[in-house]
Amino acid sequence: MNKPMSQGSNLDLGMKGYLVAADGSGDYSTIQAAIDAIPSNYNDKFKIRIKPGTYVEKLDIVKSKVQLIGESAEQTIVSYGDYALKKFPNGELYHTFHSYTVFIGADDFTAEGISFVNSAGPGKDVGQALAVYVDGDRAAFRRCRFMGHQDTIFTGPLPEQPIDRSFFGGPRDGAERRKLRQYYENCYIEGDVDFIFGSATAVFQGCEIFAKNRLGDVAAAEGEVNGWITAASTPEDVRYGYVFIDCDLTSNAPAQSVYLGRPWRNHAKVCFLNCWMGAHVKQEGWHNWNKTDAETTVVYAEYHSAGPGAGNVMGRVPWARILSEQEAAEYAVPLILSGVDGWQPFEGEGG
């Protein structure tokens, strides 16, 4: 049961935040209730601490400067099970962009020590199922887990137009497209098909990227593709798309069965720098998604890859690049994320 403001709200103590506890010992027992209770005229950072537990909630966060802080990603879990093939009461499908567990539609969001889970199941059964739909600028995540199967993380905004139908659906269909920046530090991300996808400029630093085995050993051994890690839709006029720095690419899928990425849109940009790649990564690295024209417009690059799945000049597709030291220096985090406002994720907030 949620406590009224006069009976122990952290705001009364001048702490600029709330405590959420499923057992009723906090200010609120659900995360959404705490988010909804943030005063509409409050314009500073607002911290919501979340005690350990599994919170079965579909969250909509449309207030800026919200901070969600869990005690650890292993103990603090937000989980829901919507999916693309689910139907609304009127019979319409959810499609991809209604399937999220957490929608983040405001700027300056941060999260630490939380798992974001879509529990719906494999794509072959339920279609796409987002753990998070991140459509805010300057969004930052640290020590979080993102768990799903197909389309685990969507980094907004949406592309300009759908490919296969007249609408995207979801909370931002038809909204103005903005250039968004996101940062993921020491996070764990798992999925199988296109499980990091979208249009944002996003840095993944020190993360584990786990490709789940969706086909089984026999099917993969027969040459089928187990999955694709990225499906970027970087706008043509944006310099950086996805940049993975010091990440570990791990998997329980068979060797040579997972691509680093394929282009959701033709100007996709993805770079892996100083990353360790397991044997699941296919030697050719990248797939063109049957869009031969995209081979001349994508920017797919690596620098100092290591491990059994690491690329070399001869092994990767000819339209991918191995960066020089000078080129790799252009992928420093401040250059990627600072923009005109000089954004530095977690600046002044400690480690």
Coordinates of N, CA, C and O in Angstrom, one line a residue, residues 15-108:
M15 N 14.9 14.8 0.4 CA 15.8 13.9 -0.3 C 15.6 13.7 -1.7 O 16.3 13.0 -2.4
K16 N 14.6 14.5 -2.3 CA 14.4 14.5 -3.8 C 14.3 13.1 -4.3 O 14.9 12.7 -5.3
G17 N 13.5 12.3 -3.7 CA 13.3 10.9 -4.2 C 12.3 10.1 -3.4 O 11.7 10.6 -2.4
Y18 N 12.1 8.9 -3.9 CA 11.2 7.9 -3.3 C 11.9 6.6 -3.1 O 12.9 6.3 -3.8
L19 N 11.3 5.8 -2.2 CA 11.8 4.4 -2.1 C 10.6 3.5 -2.5 O 9.5 3.6 -2.0
V20 N 10.9 2.5 -3.3 CA 9.9 1.5 -3.8 C 10.3 0.2 -3.1 O 11.4 -0.3 -3.2
A21 N 9.3 -0.4 -2.5 CA 9.5 -1.8 -1.9 C 8.2 -2.6 -2.1 O 7.1 -2.1 -1.7
A22 N 8.4 -3.7 -2.7 CA 7.2 -4.6 -3.0 C 6.5 -5.0 -1.7 O 5.3 -5.3 -1.7
D23 N 7.2 -5.0 -0.6 CA 6.6 -5.5 0.7 C 5.9 -4.4 1.4 O 5.4 -4.6 2.6
G24 N 5.8 -3.2 0.9 CA 5.1 -2.1 1.5 C 5.9 -1.3 2.5 O 5.4 -0.4 3.1
S25 N 7.2 -1.6 2.6 CA 8.0 -0.8 3.5 C 8.6 0.5 3.0 O 9.3 1.2 3.7
G26 N 8.3 0.8 1.7 CA 8.8 2.0 1.2 C 7.7 3.0 1.0 O 6.6 2.9 1.6
D27 N 8.0 4.1 0.2 CA 7.0 5.1 -0.1 C 5.9 4.5 -1.0 O 4.7 4.9 -0.9
Y28 N 6.3 3.6 -1.9 CA 5.4 3.0 -2.9 C 5.8 1.5 -3.1 O 6.9 1.1 -2.9
S29 N 4.8 0.8 -3.4 CA 5.0 -0.7 -3.6 C 5.2 -1.0 -5.1 O 5.5 -2.2 -5.4
T30 N 4.9 -0.1 -6.0 CA 5.2 -0.3 -7.4 C 6.1 0.8 -8.0 O 6.0 2.0 -7.5
I31 N 6.8 0.5 -9.0 CA 7.7 1.5 -9.6 C 6.9 2.6 -10.3 O 7.2 3.8 -10.2
Q32 N 5.9 2.1 -11.0 CA 5.0 3.1 -11.8 C 4.3 4.1 -10.9 O 4.2 5.3 -11.2
A33 N 3.9 3.6 -9.7 CA 3.2 4.5 -8.8 C 4.2 5.6 -8.4 O 3.8 6.8 -8.2
A34 N 5.5 5.3 -8.1 CA 6.5 6.3 -7.7 C 6.7 7.2 -8.8 O 6.9 8.4 -8.6
I35 N 6.8 6.7 -10.1 CA 7.1 7.6 -11.2 C 5.9 8.6 -11.4 O 6.1 9.8 -11.6
D36 N 4.7 8.1 -11.3 CA 3.5 8.9 -11.5 C 3.4 10.0 -10.4 O 2.8 11.0 -10.6
A37 N 4.0 9.7 -9.2 CA 3.9 10.6 -8.1 C 4.9 11.8 -8.1 O 4.8 12.7 -7.3
I38 N 5.8 11.7 -9.0 CA 6.8 12.8 -9.1 C 6.0 14.1 -9.5 O 5.3 14.2 -10.4
P39 N 6.2 15.2 -8.7 CA 5.5 16.4 -8.9 C 5.7 16.9 -10.3 O 6.9 16.9 -10.8
S40 N 4.7 17.4 -11.0 CA 4.8 17.8 -12.4 C 5.6 19.0 -12.5 O 6.2 19.3 -13.6
N41 N 5.8 19.8 -11.5 CA 6.6 21.0 -11.5 C 8.0 20.8 -11.0 O 8.8 21.8 -10.9
Y42 N 8.4 19.6 -10.8 CA 9.8 19.3 -10.3 C 10.7 19.1 -11.5 O 10.5 18.2 -12.4
N43 N 11.7 19.9 -11.6 CA 12.6 19.9 -12.8 C 14.0 19.5 -12.6 O 14.8 19.6 -13.5
D44 N 14.3 19.0 -11.4 CA 15.7 18.5 -11.1 C 15.7 17.0 -11.2 O 14.7 16.4 -11.5
K45 N 16.8 16.4 -11.1 CA 16.9 14.9 -11.1 C 16.1 14.4 -9.9 O 16.1 14.9 -8.8
F46 N 15.4 13.3 -10.2 CA 14.6 12.7 -9.2 C 14.9 11.2 -9.0 O 14.8 10.5 -10.0
K47 N 15.4 10.8 -7.9 CA 15.9 9.5 -7.7 C 14.8 8.6 -7.0 O 14.2 8.9 -6.0
I48 N 14.6 7.4 -7.7 CA 13.7 6.4 -7.1 C 14.6 5.2 -6.8 O 15.1 4.5 -7.8
R49 N 14.7 4.9 -5.6 CA 15.4 3.7 -5.2 C 14.5 2.5 -5.1 O 13.4 2.7 -4.6
I50 N 14.9 1.4 -5.5 CA 14.1 0.2 -5.6 C 14.7 -1.0 -4.8 O 15.8 -1.4 -5.1
K51 N 14.0 -1.4 -3.8 CA 14.5 -2.5 -3.0 C 14.4 -3.8 -3.8 O 13.7 -3.9 -4.8
P52 N 15.2 -4.8 -3.4 CA 15.2 -6.1 -4.1 C 13.8 -6.7 -4.3 O 13.0 -6.6 -3.4
G53 N 13.6 -7.4 -5.4 CA 12.4 -8.0 -5.7 C 12.2 -8.1 -7.2 O 12.9 -7.5 -8.0
T54 N 11.1 -8.8 -7.6 CA 10.7 -8.9 -9.0 C 9.4 -8.1 -9.1 O 8.4 -8.4 -8.5
Y55 N 9.5 -7.0 -9.9 CA 8.4 -6.1 -10.1 C 7.8 -6.4 -11.5 O 8.4 -6.1 -12.5
V56 N 6.6 -7.1 -11.5 CA 6.0 -7.4 -12.7 C 5.1 -6.2 -13.2 O 4.0 -6.0 -12.7
E57 N 5.8 -5.4 -13.9 CA 5.2 -4.1 -14.3 C 5.5 -3.8 -15.8 O 6.6 -4.1 -16.2
K58 N 4.6 -3.1 -16.4 CA 4.9 -2.5 -17.7 C 5.0 -1.0 -17.5 O 4.0 -0.3 -17.1
L59 N 6.2 -0.5 -17.6 CA 6.5 0.9 -17.2 C 6.5 1.9 -18.3 O 7.0 1.6 -19.4
D60 N 5.9 3.1 -18.1 CA 5.9 4.2 -19.0 C 6.5 5.4 -18.3 O 5.9 5.9 -17.3
I61 N 7.7 5.8 -18.7 CA 8.4 6.9 -18.1 C 8.5 8.0 -19.1 O 9.2 8.0 -20.1
V62 N 7.7 9.1 -18.8 CA 7.6 10.2 -19.7 C 8.0 11.5 -19.0 O 7.7 12.6 -19.5
K63 N 8.5 11.4 -17.8 CA 9.0 12.6 -17.1 C 10.6 12.6 -17.2 O 11.2 11.5 -17.1
S64 N 11.1 13.8 -17.4 CA 12.6 13.9 -17.6 C 13.3 13.7 -16.3 O 12.8 14.0 -15.2
K65 N 14.6 13.4 -16.3 CA 15.5 13.4 -15.2 C 15.2 12.4 -14.1 O 15.5 12.5 -13.0
V66 N 14.5 11.3 -14.5 CA 14.2 10.2 -13.6 C 15.4 9.3 -13.5 O 16.1 8.9 -14.4
Q67 N 15.7 9.0 -12.2 CA 16.8 8.0 -11.9 C 16.2 6.8 -11.2 O 15.6 7.0 -10.1
L68 N 16.4 5.6 -11.8 CA 16.0 4.4 -11.1 C 17.2 3.7 -10.6 O 18.1 3.4 -11.4
I69 N 17.3 3.4 -9.3 CA 18.5 2.8 -8.7 C 18.1 1.5 -7.9 O 17.3 1.6 -7.0
G70 N 18.5 0.4 -8.4 CA 18.3 -0.8 -7.7 C 19.5 -1.2 -6.9 O 20.6 -0.7 -7.1
E71 N 19.4 -2.2 -6.0 CA 20.5 -2.6 -5.2 C 21.5 -3.5 -6.0 O 22.7 -3.4 -5.8
S72 N 21.0 -4.2 -7.0 CA 21.8 -4.9 -7.9 C 20.9 -5.5 -9.0 O 19.7 -5.7 -8.8
A73 N 21.5 -5.7 -10.2 CA 20.7 -6.2 -11.3 C 20.2 -7.6 -11.0 O 19.1 -8.0 -11.5
E74 N 20.9 -8.4 -10.2 CA 20.5 -9.7 -9.9 C 19.4 -9.8 -9.0 O 18.6 -10.7 -8.9
Q75 N 19.2 -8.7 -8.1 CA 18.2 -8.7 -7.1 C 17.0 -7.8 -7.4 O 15.9 -8.1 -6.9
T76 N 17.2 -6.9 -8.3 CA 16.1 -5.9 -8.6 C 15.7 -6.1 -10.1 O 16.5 -5.7 -11.0
I77 N 14.5 -6.6 -10.3 CA 14.1 -7.1 -11.6 C 12.8 -6.5 -12.0 O 11.8 -6.5 -11.2
V78 N 12.7 -5.9 -13.2 CA 11.5 -5.4 -13.7 C 11.1 -6.3 -14.9 O 11.9 -6.5 -15.9
S79 N 10.0 -7.0 -14.9 CA 9.7 -8.0 -15.9 C 8.2 -7.9 -16.3 O 7.3 -7.6 -15.5
Y80 N 8.0 -8.1 -17.6 CA 6.7 -8.1 -18.2 C 6.7 -9.0 -19.4 O 7.8 -9.3 -19.9
G81 N 5.6 -9.4 -20.0 CA 5.6 -10.4 -21.0 C 4.7 -10.1 -22.2 O 4.2 -11.0 -22.9
D82 N 4.7 -8.8 -22.6 CA 4.0 -8.4 -23.9 C 4.8 -8.8 -25.1 O 6.1 -9.0 -25.0
Y83 N 4.2 -8.9 -26.2 CA 4.9 -9.4 -27.4 C 4.1 -9.0 -28.7 O 2.9 -8.7 -28.7
A84 N 4.8 -9.1 -29.8 CA 4.3 -8.5 -31.1 C 3.0 -9.2 -31.6 O 2.2 -8.6 -32.2
L85 N 2.9 -10.5 -31.4 CA 1.8 -11.3 -31.9 C 0.6 -11.3 -30.9 O -0.5 -11.8 -31.2
K86 N 0.7 -10.6 -29.8 CA -0.4 -10.4 -28.9 C -1.4 -9.5 -29.5 O -1.1 -8.6 -30.3
K87 N -2.7 -9.7 -29.2 CA -3.7 -8.8 -29.7 C -4.4 -7.9 -28.7 O -4.6 -8.4 -27.6
F88 N -4.7 -6.7 -29.1 CA -5.6 -5.9 -28.3 C -7.0 -6.4 -28.3 O -7.3 -7.3 -29.2
P89 N -7.8 -5.9 -27.4 CA -9.2 -6.4 -27.4 C -10.0 -6.2 -28.7 O -10.9 -7.0 -29.0
N90 N -9.5 -5.2 -29.6 CA -10.2 -5.0 -30.9 C -9.6 -5.9 -31.9 O -10.1 -5.8 -33.1
G91 N -8.7 -6.8 -31.6 CA -8.2 -7.8 -32.5 C -6.9 -7.3 -33.2 O -6.2 -8.1 -33.9
E92 N -6.5 -6.0 -33.1 CA -5.3 -5.6 -33.7 C -4.0 -6.1 -32.9 O -4.1 -6.3 -31.7
L93 N -3.0 -6.4 -33.7 CA -1.8 -6.9 -33.1 C -1.0 -5.8 -32.4 O -1.1 -4.6 -32.7
Y94 N -0.3 -6.2 -31.3 CA 0.6 -5.2 -30.7 C 1.7 -4.8 -31.6 O 2.2 -3.6 -31.5
H95 N 2.2 -5.6 -32.4 CA 3.4 -5.4 -33.2 C 4.6 -5.1 -32.3 O 4.5 -5.2 -31.1
T96 N 5.7 -4.7 -32.9 CA 7.0 -4.6 -32.2 C 6.9 -3.6 -31.1 O 7.3 -3.8 -29.9
F97 N 6.3 -2.4 -31.4 CA 6.6 -1.2 -30.5 C 5.6 -1.0 -29.4 O 5.6 0.0 -28.7
H98 N 4.6 -1.9 -29.3 CA 3.8 -1.9 -28.1 C 4.2 -3.0 -27.2 O 3.7 -3.2 -26.1
S99 N 5.3 -3.8 -27.5 CA 5.6 -5.0 -26.8 C 6.6 -4.8 -25.6 O 6.9 -5.7 -24.9
Y100 N 7.0 -3.5 -25.4 CA 8.0 -3.2 -24.4 C 7.6 -3.6 -23.0 O 6.4 -3.5 -22.6
T101 N 8.6 -3.9 -22.2 CA 8.4 -3.9 -20.7 C 8.6 -2.5 -20.1 O 7.8 -2.1 -19.3
V102 N 9.6 -1.8 -20.6 CA 9.8 -0.4 -20.1 C 9.9 0.5 -21.3 O 10.7 0.3 -22.2
F103 N 9.1 1.6 -21.3 CA 9.2 2.6 -22.3 C 9.8 3.9 -21.6 O 9.3 4.3 -20.6
I104 N 10.9 4.4 -22.2 CA 11.5 5.6 -21.7 C 11.4 6.7 -22.7 O 12.1 6.6 -23.7
G105 N 10.5 7.6 -22.5 CA 10.2 8.6 -23.5 C 10.5 10.0 -23.1 O 9.9 10.9 -23.6
A106 N 11.5 10.2 -22.2 CA 11.9 11.5 -21.8 C 13.4 11.5 -21.7 O 14.1 10.5 -21.6
D107 N 14.0 12.8 -21.6 CA 15.4 12.9 -21.6 C 16.0 12.8 -20.2 O 15.3 12.8 -19.2
D108 N 17.3 12.6 -20.2 CA 18.1 12.5 -19.0 C 17.7 11.4 -18.0 O 17.7 11.6 -16.8

